[in-house]
Short mmCIF file of C-alpha atoms in Angstrom, two decimals:
data_model
loop_
_atom_site.label_atom_id
_atom_site.label_comp_id
_atom_site.label_asym_id
_atom_site.label_seq_id
_atom_site.Cartn_x
_atom_site.Cartn_y
_atom_site.Cartn_z
CA MET A 239 -166.13 25.00 -33.01
CA TYR A 240 -165.14 28.51 -34.03
CA GLN A 241 -165.11 31.35 -31.51
CA PRO A 242 -164.00 34.80 -32.66
CA VAL A 243 -161.54 36.94 -30.75
CA LEU A 244 -162.37 40.63 -30.38
CA ALA A 245 -158.81 41.82 -31.02
CA PRO A 246 -157.06 39.19 -33.15
CA VAL A 247 -154.60 41.60 -34.80
CA ALA A 248 -151.63 42.26 -32.48
CA ASP A 249 -154.04 42.14 -29.51
CA SER A 250 -155.10 45.67 -30.48
CA LEU A 251 -158.81 46.45 -30.67
CA ALA A 252 -158.20 49.60 -32.73
CA LEU A 253 -155.94 47.84 -35.22
CA SER A 254 -158.31 44.88 -35.42
CA ALA A 255 -161.24 47.24 -36.06
CA LEU A 256 -159.28 48.91 -38.84
CA VAL A 257 -158.61 45.53 -40.47
CA ALA A 258 -162.26 44.54 -40.01
CA CYS A 259 -163.34 47.73 -41.79
CA LEU A 260 -161.30 46.91 -44.92
CA PRO A 261 -164.12 45.05 -46.74
CA LEU A 262 -166.50 47.96 -46.12
CA LEU A 263 -163.92 50.53 -47.18
CA LEU A 264 -163.17 48.53 -50.32
CA PHE A 265 -166.84 48.34 -51.19
CA PHE A 266 -167.41 52.08 -50.96
CA VAL A 267 -164.14 52.91 -52.73
CA LEU A 268 -164.99 50.60 -55.62
CA LEU A 269 -168.58 51.82 -55.79
CA GLY A 270 -168.20 55.52 -55.12
CA GLY A 271 -164.59 56.21 -56.13
CA LEU A 272 -163.83 53.87 -59.02
CA ARG A 273 -167.48 53.70 -60.15
CA LEU A 274 -167.41 49.95 -60.44
CA LYS A 275 -170.76 48.28 -60.91
CA ALA A 276 -172.39 47.32 -57.64
CA HIS A 277 -172.36 43.56 -58.18
CA TRP A 278 -168.61 43.56 -58.90
CA ALA A 279 -167.95 45.78 -55.87
CA GLY A 280 -170.03 43.43 -53.74
CA LEU A 281 -168.25 40.31 -54.95
CA ALA A 282 -164.79 41.87 -54.47
CA SER A 283 -165.64 43.04 -50.96
CA LEU A 284 -167.06 39.63 -50.12
CA ALA A 285 -163.82 38.00 -51.22
CA LEU A 286 -161.83 40.39 -49.01
CA ALA A 287 -164.15 39.74 -46.06
CA VAL A 288 -163.50 36.01 -46.41
CA VAL A 289 -159.74 36.64 -46.52
CA VAL A 290 -159.92 38.82 -43.40
CA ALA A 291 -162.04 36.19 -41.64
CA VAL A 292 -159.63 33.37 -42.49
CA VAL A 293 -156.27 35.14 -42.20
CA GLY A 294 -157.03 37.86 -39.65
CA TYR A 295 -159.54 36.06 -37.41
CA GLY A 296 -158.48 32.45 -37.90
CA MET A 297 -161.90 31.32 -39.08
CA PRO A 298 -161.69 28.03 -41.02
CA VAL A 299 -162.31 28.35 -44.74
CA GLY A 300 -165.35 26.06 -44.64
CA PRO A 301 -167.42 28.04 -42.08
CA ALA A 302 -166.39 31.30 -43.75
CA LEU A 303 -167.75 30.15 -47.12
CA LEU A 304 -170.82 28.62 -45.52
CA SER A 305 -171.52 31.93 -43.78
CA ALA A 306 -171.37 33.61 -47.16
CA SER A 307 -173.75 31.05 -48.64
CA GLN A 308 -176.32 31.57 -45.89
CA GLY A 309 -176.14 35.34 -46.31
CA ALA A 310 -176.57 35.03 -50.07
CA VAL A 311 -179.63 32.84 -49.69
CA PHE A 312 -181.11 35.25 -47.14
CA GLY A 313 -180.49 38.09 -49.59
CA LEU A 314 -182.44 36.26 -52.28
CA PHE A 315 -185.22 35.04 -49.99
CA PRO A 316 -186.88 36.83 -48.36
CA ILE A 317 -185.29 40.20 -49.23
CA MET A 318 -185.18 40.18 -53.03
CA TRP A 319 -188.33 38.07 -53.13
CA ILE A 320 -190.11 41.09 -51.61
CA VAL A 321 -188.64 43.47 -54.19
CA LEU A 322 -189.42 41.10 -57.05
CA THR A 323 -193.08 40.68 -56.13
CA ALA A 324 -193.51 44.39 -55.33
CA ILE A 325 -192.33 45.42 -58.78
CA TRP A 326 -194.46 42.67 -60.34
CA VAL A 327 -197.58 44.00 -58.58
CA TYR A 328 -196.77 47.44 -59.94
CA ARG A 329 -196.35 46.01 -63.46
CA LEU A 330 -199.84 44.56 -63.21
CA THR A 331 -201.24 48.09 -62.96
CA VAL A 332 -199.30 49.01 -66.09
CA VAL A 333 -200.30 46.07 -68.30
CA SER A 334 -203.91 46.40 -67.17
CA GLY A 335 -203.97 50.01 -68.34
CA ARG A 336 -204.84 51.23 -64.84
CA PHE A 337 -201.59 53.08 -64.26
CA GLU A 338 -202.73 56.00 -66.41
CA ASP A 339 -205.76 56.35 -64.18
CA LEU A 340 -203.47 56.30 -61.14
CA ARG A 341 -201.34 58.99 -62.74
CA HIS A 342 -204.45 61.06 -63.46
CA ALA A 343 -205.66 60.53 -59.89
CA PHE A 344 -202.50 62.14 -58.55
CA GLY A 345 -203.03 64.84 -61.15
CA LEU A 346 -206.40 65.59 -59.57
CA ILE A 347 -204.52 66.56 -56.41
CA SER A 348 -201.93 68.64 -58.27
CA ASP A 349 -200.20 68.64 -61.64
CA ASP A 350 -197.18 70.45 -60.16
CA PRO A 351 -194.25 67.99 -60.39
CA ARG A 352 -192.73 69.32 -57.17
CA ILE A 353 -195.89 68.55 -55.23
CA GLN A 354 -196.25 65.21 -56.99
CA ALA A 355 -192.75 64.34 -55.78
CA VAL A 356 -193.89 64.95 -52.19
CA ILE A 357 -197.16 63.06 -52.64
CA ILE A 358 -195.71 60.03 -54.44
CA ALA A 359 -192.18 59.70 -53.05
CA PHE A 360 -192.86 60.79 -49.46
CA CYS A 361 -196.53 60.09 -48.65
CA PHE A 362 -197.26 57.15 -50.95
CA GLY A 363 -193.72 55.85 -50.52
CA GLY A 364 -194.15 55.98 -46.76
CA LEU A 365 -197.30 53.88 -47.07
CA LEU A 366 -195.44 51.30 -49.15
CA GLU A 367 -192.60 51.28 -46.62
CA ALA A 368 -195.12 50.66 -43.86
CA LEU A 369 -196.55 47.67 -45.67
CA ALA A 370 -193.58 46.02 -47.37
CA GLY A 371 -190.29 47.84 -46.82
CA PHE A 372 -187.04 46.20 -48.00
CA GLY A 373 -186.70 48.43 -51.07
CA ALA A 374 -190.24 48.04 -52.41
CA PRO A 375 -191.18 51.75 -52.01
CA VAL A 376 -188.00 52.86 -53.79
CA ALA A 377 -188.72 50.55 -56.70
CA ILE A 378 -192.41 51.42 -57.12
CA THR A 379 -192.30 55.19 -56.54
CA GLY A 380 -189.16 55.50 -58.66
CA VAL A 381 -190.94 53.91 -61.62
CA MET A 382 -193.99 56.09 -61.03
CA LEU A 383 -191.98 59.33 -61.08
CA VAL A 384 -190.22 58.30 -64.30
CA ALA A 385 -193.59 57.50 -65.86
CA LEU A 386 -194.77 60.99 -64.90
CA GLY A 387 -191.86 62.50 -66.82
CA PHE A 388 -189.08 62.88 -64.23
CA SER A 389 -185.58 62.17 -65.48
CA PRO A 390 -184.33 58.79 -64.18
CA MET A 391 -181.55 60.36 -62.08
CA ARG A 392 -183.83 62.96 -60.48
CA ALA A 393 -186.47 60.32 -59.79
CA ALA A 394 -183.99 57.91 -58.20
CA VAL A 395 -182.39 60.50 -55.91
CA THR A 396 -185.80 61.83 -54.91
CA VAL A 397 -187.19 58.45 -53.87
CA LEU A 398 -183.98 57.48 -52.06
CA ILE A 399 -184.09 60.66 -49.96
CA ALA A 400 -187.82 60.21 -49.32
CA ASN A 401 -187.26 56.67 -48.09
CA THR A 402 -185.74 57.76 -44.78
CA ALA A 403 -188.18 58.86 -42.09
CA PRO A 404 -190.59 55.91 -42.51
CA VAL A 405 -187.87 53.19 -42.43
CA ALA A 406 -187.75 52.59 -38.66
CA PHE A 407 -191.44 51.59 -38.63
CA GLY A 408 -191.28 49.85 -42.01
CA ALA A 409 -192.76 46.43 -42.75
CA ILE A 410 -195.19 46.82 -39.83
CA ALA A 411 -192.37 47.98 -37.49
CA THR A 412 -190.20 44.92 -38.10
CA PRO A 413 -186.89 46.69 -37.18
CA ILE A 414 -188.26 47.81 -33.82
CA ILE A 415 -189.89 44.47 -33.03
CA THR A 416 -186.58 42.76 -33.86
CA ALA A 417 -184.68 45.05 -31.49
CA GLY A 418 -187.19 44.32 -28.74
CA SER A 419 -186.95 40.57 -29.17
CA LEU A 420 -183.14 40.66 -29.00
CA THR A 421 -182.78 43.00 -26.03
CA GLY A 422 -185.80 42.07 -23.96
CA ILE A 423 -186.88 45.72 -23.92
CA PRO A 424 -190.60 46.02 -24.78
CA TYR A 425 -190.73 47.01 -28.43
CA GLU A 426 -193.50 49.50 -27.66
CA GLU A 427 -191.01 51.36 -25.46
CA ILE A 428 -188.34 51.35 -28.18
CA GLY A 429 -190.92 52.55 -30.71
CA ALA A 430 -191.91 55.44 -28.44
CA TYR A 431 -188.27 56.58 -28.26
CA VAL A 432 -187.78 56.22 -32.02
CA GLY A 433 -190.95 58.22 -32.58
CA ARG A 434 -189.33 61.11 -30.72
CA GLN A 435 -186.33 61.05 -33.04
CA THR A 436 -187.38 60.22 -36.61
CA SER A 437 -190.51 62.40 -36.38
CA LEU A 438 -188.23 65.45 -36.21
CA LEU A 439 -186.34 64.24 -39.26
CA ALA A 440 -189.62 63.75 -41.14
CA VAL A 441 -190.45 67.46 -40.90
CA PHE A 442 -187.48 68.40 -43.07
CA VAL A 443 -187.48 65.59 -45.64
CA PRO A 444 -190.21 67.03 -47.94
CA LEU A 445 -188.46 70.41 -47.87
CA LEU A 446 -185.29 68.73 -49.08
CA LEU A 447 -187.26 66.90 -51.77
CA VAL A 448 -188.65 70.05 -53.38
CA ALA A 449 -185.19 71.62 -53.17
CA LEU A 450 -183.67 68.61 -54.96
CA VAL A 451 -186.39 68.61 -57.60
CA ASP A 452 -186.45 72.34 -58.34
CA GLY A 453 -183.73 74.11 -56.35
CA ARG A 454 -184.35 77.46 -54.71
CA ARG A 455 -187.36 78.15 -56.91
CA GLY A 456 -189.02 74.99 -55.67
CA MET A 457 -188.35 75.87 -52.05
CA ARG A 458 -189.60 79.41 -52.50
CA GLN A 459 -192.82 78.45 -54.28
CA THR A 460 -193.82 75.18 -52.63
CA TRP A 461 -192.43 75.27 -49.09
CA PRO A 462 -195.92 75.50 -47.50
CA VAL A 463 -196.92 72.16 -49.04
CA ALA A 464 -193.60 70.53 -48.13
CA LEU A 465 -193.70 71.82 -44.57
CA THR A 466 -197.34 70.78 -44.17
CA ALA A 467 -196.64 67.24 -45.40
CA GLY A 468 -193.56 66.86 -43.20
CA THR A 469 -195.16 68.33 -40.09
CA ALA A 470 -198.34 66.27 -40.41
CA PHE A 471 -196.31 63.11 -41.02
CA GLY A 472 -193.98 63.83 -38.10
CA LEU A 473 -196.75 64.67 -35.63
CA ALA A 474 -198.73 61.58 -36.64
CA GLN A 475 -195.63 59.39 -36.41
CA PHE A 476 -194.93 60.70 -32.90
CA ALA A 477 -198.54 60.29 -31.73
CA ALA A 478 -199.07 56.85 -33.28
CA SER A 479 -195.78 55.40 -32.02
CA ASN A 480 -196.34 56.67 -28.49
CA TYR A 481 -200.09 56.39 -27.99
CA VAL A 482 -201.70 54.22 -30.70
CA SER A 483 -199.74 51.36 -32.27
CA VAL A 484 -196.11 50.91 -33.20
CA GLU A 485 -197.12 48.52 -35.99
CA LEU A 486 -199.52 51.00 -37.60
CA THR A 487 -197.34 54.08 -37.13
CA ASP A 488 -196.21 54.60 -40.74
CA ILE A 489 -199.65 53.82 -42.18
CA ILE A 490 -201.21 56.49 -39.99
CA ALA A 491 -198.38 58.98 -40.62
CA SER A 492 -198.43 58.54 -44.41
CA LEU A 493 -202.19 58.96 -44.67
CA ALA A 494 -202.02 61.99 -42.35
CA GLY A 495 -199.37 63.61 -44.54
CA LEU A 496 -201.38 62.98 -47.70
CA LEU A 497 -204.61 64.26 -46.16
CA ALA A 498 -202.89 67.42 -44.92
CA VAL A 499 -201.57 68.16 -48.43
CA VAL A 500 -205.00 67.58 -50.01
CA LEU A 501 -206.68 69.90 -47.51
CA LEU A 502 -204.07 72.62 -47.99
CA LEU A 503 -204.37 72.50 -51.77
CA ARG A 504 -208.12 73.09 -51.49
CA VAL A 505 -207.43 76.62 -50.22
CA TRP A 506 -203.95 77.43 -51.60
CA HIS A 507 -201.95 76.64 -54.75
CA PRO A 508 -198.26 77.31 -55.38
CA ARG A 509 -197.09 79.54 -58.20
CA GLY A 510 -194.99 78.34 -61.12
CA GLY A 511 -196.46 74.87 -61.59
CA GLU A 512 -196.75 75.17 -65.36
CA GLN A 513 -193.20 76.48 -65.72
CA ALA A 514 -191.93 73.73 -63.45
CA ARG A 515 -193.58 71.13 -65.68
CA ALA A 516 -191.90 72.59 -68.72
CA ASP A 517 -188.48 72.77 -67.04
CA LEU A 518 -188.43 69.54 -65.05
CA LEU A 519 -190.33 66.90 -66.98
CA ARG A 520 -189.16 65.09 -70.10
CA GLY A 521 -190.75 66.17 -73.34
CA ASP A 522 -191.55 62.59 -74.37
CA VAL A 523 -194.12 62.33 -71.59
CA PRO A 524 -196.88 64.81 -72.42
CA ALA A 525 -199.04 66.17 -69.67
CA PRO A 526 -202.49 64.60 -69.59
CA ALA A 527 -205.21 66.84 -70.94
CA ASP A 528 -207.27 68.54 -68.27
CA GLY A 529 -210.40 66.90 -69.64
CA ALA A 530 -208.76 63.48 -69.46
CA VAL A 531 -207.81 64.05 -65.85
CA ARG A 532 -211.29 65.18 -64.87
CA SER A 533 -212.93 62.30 -66.74
CA VAL A 534 -211.40 59.84 -64.27
CA GLY A 535 -214.35 59.21 -62.00
CA PRO A 536 -214.45 57.65 -58.52
CA ALA A 537 -214.91 54.12 -59.87
CA ARG A 538 -211.83 54.33 -62.09
CA ILE A 539 -209.78 55.90 -59.30
CA LEU A 540 -210.84 53.09 -56.98
CA MET A 541 -209.76 50.50 -59.55
CA ALA A 542 -206.44 52.32 -60.08
CA PHE A 543 -205.69 52.21 -56.38
CA LEU A 544 -207.03 48.67 -56.01
CA PRO A 545 -203.61 46.93 -55.88
CA TYR A 546 -202.50 49.10 -52.97
CA LEU A 547 -205.83 48.79 -51.16
CA VAL A 548 -205.55 45.02 -51.52
CA VAL A 549 -201.98 45.14 -50.18
CA ILE A 550 -203.14 47.21 -47.18
CA ALA A 551 -205.96 44.75 -46.48
CA VAL A 552 -203.79 41.65 -46.84
CA PHE A 553 -200.92 43.01 -44.73
CA SER A 554 -203.23 44.41 -42.07
CA ALA A 555 -204.89 41.03 -41.70
CA ALA A 556 -201.59 39.14 -41.74
CA LYS A 557 -199.82 41.39 -39.27
CA LEU A 558 -202.57 42.59 -36.95
CA TRP A 559 -205.16 39.78 -36.80
CA THR A 560 -203.64 37.54 -34.16
CA PRO A 561 -205.07 34.16 -35.30
CA LEU A 562 -203.86 34.67 -38.88
CA LYS A 563 -200.55 36.11 -37.72
CA GLU A 564 -199.91 33.09 -35.51
CA PHE A 565 -200.91 30.69 -38.29
CA LEU A 566 -198.54 32.31 -40.77
CA ALA A 567 -195.71 32.26 -38.23
CA SER A 568 -196.33 28.56 -37.63
CA THR A 569 -195.66 27.83 -41.32
CA ASP A 570 -192.10 29.19 -41.16
CA VAL A 571 -189.51 26.48 -41.73
CA LYS A 572 -186.37 26.77 -39.59
CA VAL A 573 -183.27 24.99 -40.84
CA GLY A 574 -179.91 24.80 -39.12
CA TRP A 575 -177.50 25.81 -41.88
CA PRO A 576 -175.68 22.60 -42.92
CA GLY A 577 -172.07 22.51 -41.76
CA LEU A 578 -172.46 25.76 -39.81
CA ASP A 579 -175.21 25.42 -37.21
CA GLY A 580 -173.83 24.57 -33.78
CA LYS A 581 -170.23 25.12 -34.87
CA VAL A 582 -169.95 28.90 -34.47
CA LEU A 583 -169.82 30.76 -31.15
CA ASN A 584 -169.89 34.47 -30.43
CA ALA A 585 -167.14 36.34 -28.61
CA ALA A 586 -168.74 35.47 -25.27
CA GLY A 587 -168.59 31.76 -26.03
CA GLU A 588 -172.33 31.35 -26.60
CA ALA A 589 -173.80 29.51 -29.58
CA VAL A 590 -174.72 31.81 -32.47
CA THR A 591 -178.43 31.56 -33.25
CA SER A 592 -178.12 33.27 -36.63
CA THR A 593 -176.86 30.01 -38.14
CA VAL A 594 -180.50 28.89 -38.20
CA TYR A 595 -182.07 29.95 -41.49
CA THR A 596 -185.78 30.76 -41.41
CA PHE A 597 -187.65 30.05 -44.64
CA PRO A 598 -190.86 32.14 -44.36
CA TRP A 599 -192.42 30.67 -47.48
CA LEU A 600 -195.93 31.86 -46.58
CA SER A 601 -195.47 34.63 -43.99
CA SER A 602 -192.86 36.55 -46.02
CA PRO A 603 -193.99 40.01 -47.19
CA GLY A 604 -192.97 38.85 -50.66
CA THR A 605 -195.44 35.96 -50.56
CA LEU A 606 -198.15 38.25 -49.20
CA LEU A 607 -197.44 40.59 -52.11
CA LEU A 608 -197.69 37.64 -54.48
CA LEU A 609 -201.08 36.71 -53.04
CA SER A 610 -202.16 40.34 -53.31
CA GLY A 611 -201.09 40.36 -56.94
CA LEU A 612 -203.11 37.24 -57.70
CA LEU A 613 -206.19 38.89 -56.21
CA VAL A 614 -205.56 41.92 -58.40
CA VAL A 615 -205.16 39.65 -61.44
CA ALA A 616 -208.56 38.14 -60.72
CA VAL A 617 -210.28 41.51 -60.39
CA TYR A 618 -208.50 43.07 -63.39
CA ARG A 619 -209.04 39.87 -65.42
CA ILE A 620 -205.49 39.85 -66.76
CA ALA A 621 -204.66 36.90 -69.03
CA PRO A 622 -202.52 34.21 -67.33
CA GLY A 623 -199.95 34.39 -70.11
CA THR A 624 -199.49 38.11 -69.51
CA VAL A 625 -199.12 37.56 -65.77
CA VAL A 626 -196.41 34.94 -66.23
CA ARG A 627 -194.63 36.98 -68.89
CA GLU A 628 -194.47 40.04 -66.64
CA PHE A 629 -193.13 37.96 -63.75
CA VAL A 630 -190.39 36.41 -65.89
CA SER A 631 -189.55 39.82 -67.36
CA THR A 632 -189.19 41.26 -63.85
CA VAL A 633 -186.82 38.45 -62.84
CA VAL A 634 -184.68 39.07 -65.92
CA LYS A 635 -184.62 42.79 -65.27
CA LEU A 636 -183.53 42.24 -61.67
CA ARG A 637 -180.84 39.66 -62.40
CA LEU A 638 -177.90 41.95 -61.56
CA SER A 639 -179.76 43.30 -58.54
CA LEU A 640 -180.22 39.74 -57.33
CA LEU A 641 -176.48 39.16 -57.61
CA THR A 642 -175.64 42.43 -55.88
CA VAL A 643 -177.93 41.90 -52.91
CA ALA A 644 -176.84 38.27 -52.53
CA SER A 645 -173.18 39.32 -52.44
CA VAL A 646 -173.80 42.18 -49.98
CA LEU A 647 -175.75 39.98 -47.56
CA ALA A 648 -173.06 37.32 -47.91
CA LEU A 649 -170.54 40.01 -46.97
CA ALA A 650 -172.62 40.97 -43.92
CA TYR A 651 -172.92 37.37 -42.72
CA VAL A 652 -169.21 36.68 -43.08
CA MET A 653 -168.34 39.85 -41.16
CA ASN A 654 -170.88 39.06 -38.46
CA MET A 655 -170.05 35.39 -37.89
CA SER A 656 -166.29 35.82 -38.10
CA GLY A 657 -166.38 38.59 -35.46
CA GLN A 658 -165.45 41.52 -37.71
CA THR A 659 -168.69 43.38 -37.03
CA ILE A 660 -168.53 42.97 -33.25
CA THR A 661 -164.90 44.17 -33.28
CA ILE A 662 -165.91 47.35 -35.08
CA GLY A 663 -168.85 47.88 -32.75
CA THR A 664 -166.86 47.23 -29.58
CA TRP A 665 -164.15 49.64 -30.68
CA ILE A 666 -166.72 52.38 -31.30
CA ALA A 667 -168.37 51.61 -27.96
CA GLY A 668 -165.09 52.41 -26.21
CA ALA A 669 -166.06 56.08 -26.32
CA GLY A 670 -167.81 55.63 -22.94
CA THR A 671 -170.46 58.23 -22.04
CA ALA A 672 -169.68 60.09 -25.25
CA PHE A 673 -171.01 56.99 -27.01
CA ALA A 674 -174.46 58.58 -26.94
CA PHE A 675 -173.24 60.84 -29.73
CA PHE A 676 -171.84 57.96 -31.77
CA SER A 677 -174.58 55.40 -31.16
CA PRO A 678 -176.56 56.24 -34.34
CA VAL A 679 -173.38 55.59 -36.35
CA LEU A 680 -173.62 51.86 -35.65
CA GLY A 681 -177.17 51.70 -37.01
CA TRP A 682 -176.13 53.81 -39.98
CA LEU A 683 -173.20 51.50 -40.67
CA GLY A 684 -175.24 48.33 -40.31
CA THR A 685 -178.00 49.51 -42.61
CA ALA A 686 -175.57 50.95 -45.14
CA VAL A 687 -173.96 47.53 -45.46
CA THR A 688 -177.00 45.25 -45.29
CA GLY A 689 -179.67 47.55 -46.72
CA SER A 690 -181.95 46.67 -43.81
CA ASP A 691 -182.65 48.51 -40.57
CA THR A 692 -183.85 45.15 -39.25
CA SER A 693 -180.44 43.64 -39.97
CA ALA A 694 -178.68 46.61 -38.38
CA ASN A 695 -180.68 46.04 -35.19
CA ALA A 696 -179.91 42.33 -35.37
CA LEU A 697 -176.22 43.22 -35.51
CA PHE A 698 -175.99 45.97 -32.92
CA ALA A 699 -179.09 46.23 -30.70
CA THR A 700 -177.67 44.03 -27.96
CA LEU A 701 -174.33 45.81 -28.15
CA GLN A 702 -176.10 49.17 -27.75
CA GLN A 703 -177.98 47.85 -24.72
CA THR A 704 -174.83 46.47 -23.08
CA THR A 705 -172.90 49.68 -23.71
CA GLY A 706 -175.70 51.74 -22.21
CA ASP A 707 -175.71 49.63 -19.05
CA LYS A 708 -171.92 49.91 -18.65
CA ALA A 709 -171.66 53.60 -19.49
CA GLY A 710 -174.58 54.74 -17.34
CA LEU A 711 -176.69 55.68 -20.34
CA ASP A 712 -180.32 54.81 -21.02
CA PRO A 713 -180.15 51.46 -22.89
CA THR A 714 -183.50 52.06 -24.58
CA LEU A 715 -182.26 55.39 -25.92
CA LEU A 716 -179.20 53.74 -27.48
CA VAL A 717 -181.22 50.90 -29.02
CA ALA A 718 -183.61 53.49 -30.45
CA ALA A 719 -180.64 55.50 -31.71
CA ASN A 720 -179.40 52.40 -33.52
CA THR A 721 -182.77 52.13 -35.24
CA SER A 722 -182.89 55.83 -36.12
CA GLY A 723 -179.32 55.77 -37.39
CA GLY A 724 -180.31 52.97 -39.72
CA VAL A 725 -183.00 55.22 -41.16
CA VAL A 726 -180.44 57.57 -42.68
CA GLY A 727 -178.10 54.75 -43.69
CA LYS A 728 -180.83 53.27 -45.89
CA LEU A 729 -180.48 55.82 -48.67
CA ILE A 730 -176.83 54.92 -49.35
CA SER A 731 -177.10 51.16 -48.90
CA PRO A 732 -175.90 49.27 -52.00
CA GLN A 733 -179.12 47.27 -51.96
CA ASN A 734 -181.28 50.40 -52.15
CA LEU A 735 -178.98 52.05 -54.70
CA THR A 736 -179.21 49.00 -56.93
CA ILE A 737 -182.98 48.74 -56.57
CA ALA A 738 -183.41 52.42 -57.42
CA ALA A 739 -181.05 52.22 -60.39
CA THR A 740 -182.74 49.12 -61.75
CA ALA A 741 -186.25 50.50 -61.30
CA VAL A 742 -185.62 53.72 -63.25
CA GLY A 743 -183.35 52.24 -65.92
CA LEU A 744 -179.95 53.36 -64.62
CA ASP A 745 -178.39 49.92 -64.34
CA GLY A 746 -174.68 50.14 -63.54
CA ARG A 747 -174.84 53.80 -62.46
CA GLU A 748 -175.16 53.18 -58.73
CA SER A 749 -171.98 55.16 -58.11
CA GLU A 750 -173.66 58.33 -59.40
CA LEU A 751 -176.59 57.76 -57.07
CA LEU A 752 -174.19 57.25 -54.17
CA ARG A 753 -172.51 60.58 -54.84
CA GLY A 754 -175.92 62.24 -55.07
CA THR A 755 -177.14 60.92 -51.71
CA LEU A 756 -174.03 60.49 -49.53
CA LYS A 757 -173.81 64.10 -48.33
CA TRP A 758 -177.45 64.11 -47.27
CA SER A 759 -177.04 60.81 -45.46
CA LEU A 760 -174.07 62.20 -43.52
CA LEU A 761 -175.89 65.46 -42.75
CA PHE A 762 -178.93 63.59 -41.41
CA LEU A 763 -176.61 61.32 -39.43
CA LEU A 764 -174.87 64.28 -37.81
CA ALA A 765 -178.24 65.79 -36.85
CA LEU A 766 -179.34 62.49 -35.27
CA CYS A 767 -176.04 62.16 -33.39
CA LEU A 768 -176.51 65.62 -31.90
CA LEU A 769 -180.14 64.92 -31.06
CA VAL A 770 -179.38 61.62 -29.29
CA PHE A 771 -176.47 63.18 -27.39
CA LEU A 772 -178.73 66.00 -26.19
CA GLN A 773 -181.51 63.56 -25.31
CA SER A 774 -179.03 61.66 -23.14
CA ASN A 775 -178.55 64.71 -20.90
CA VAL A 776 -179.94 68.22 -21.37
CA LEU A 777 -183.00 67.18 -23.41
CA GLY A 778 -183.88 64.15 -21.32
CA GLY A 779 -187.36 65.57 -20.90
CA MET A 780 -188.06 64.73 -24.56
CA LEU A 781 -188.00 61.03 -23.72
CA PRO A 782 -190.95 59.00 -22.41
#
């Protein structure tokens, strides 16, 4: 039996936390400073995490390696399985010839690339986050922007920034439901708190997008559209999370943002759209002729959006229809990880439940996406050979991403089971009542490492609750802050960086994406820290 000690290094919590941070520091130094490819940075950091676990924490070599193996398998299934099938579904629209119609359909709303960035990356991306999450919206919207003529780097940074506000309620609110199940706090209550934090962030995200796409000119000429999209999304996210349904929050918010933009553009159009197209889009992607755009009738638009309508229908049924939801959950296979289950305790001496691996072969969002894709294949009448070829091609294209995500999740599991993560969290929690300011940092850190707000809540939700009880702070506020902090950690997570780079054809250039997004992640984090701190005292009236 292995039981971690909170302060194994010289009986000092601060020194132990510093040692525990070494694998994370190494990862970001290798990735952002030395510009090493993400999979090499992940493997090197994993090796250091194992060394720290064995030498610093006294964890036996066997359990340390087995922890890494479980994390790697979890990274491949279900996480990368979701990304793989999401990109494959997108490829089906391309090989069927329907993607051009989809492109023209967005052109019917506006041919201004700055507005298209808001519509596709923020509104449509938010819808994809609501349904699938786990990197799928970054992959699909990134490819779409490149196909419209955006440079790969601009497209990748744009979709990474856009994939912030919807994350907390992503995958039918999986991060929030996870936090509720771990803490015993009703997840509807946590969702209501989160909706009063991330909805404020959502207002400003589209404004930042148009600034990133076209600088001051973009802000000056298109701010009404950006502000309308962000405000409508934020208000709908607040209302849905507090008064309608936590699970449906992002679906409602994304559709509200899109509808608001469409209605605004019926009475007002920004200046400079033609010049923006000439300046911002690649010359090898000509603008569709106006006649070609207008020739796309309702039937063709419906067929172009069919894959996403099918995904909405399948996920809505699987997540919201109780009989089907319970049936899918009953098919999950739970396996105690061989050589690890029952042999690892937490710092309190209780058995660690995370050593049980759940194989959601049917209920996984990736499998639901696969089923959705097969329905699309039937309607589009795509040849079986083409379907298989595109799937194999997607696997080959994602091979380095698979390795990166497997190594990063292996790193997270080693740090968690050896006690490194809880040491870091406990040290940060020592701030006492001032912890309200720092509470989003834990969620940010957890998501930055694992690429998943769900994983960040799995790591720190209980710690946030315990700290709140001891420090006289609202535990629900701190758990919500952990979730919201994860939202802004998502855009710098190695998993997301790798997915974005792979999707737009920038393999091996994750370090450039990190430098392009890090400052915005830190700025958003600071804003959330201030907001949560104020909500814990002077702005307590903002809370339910």
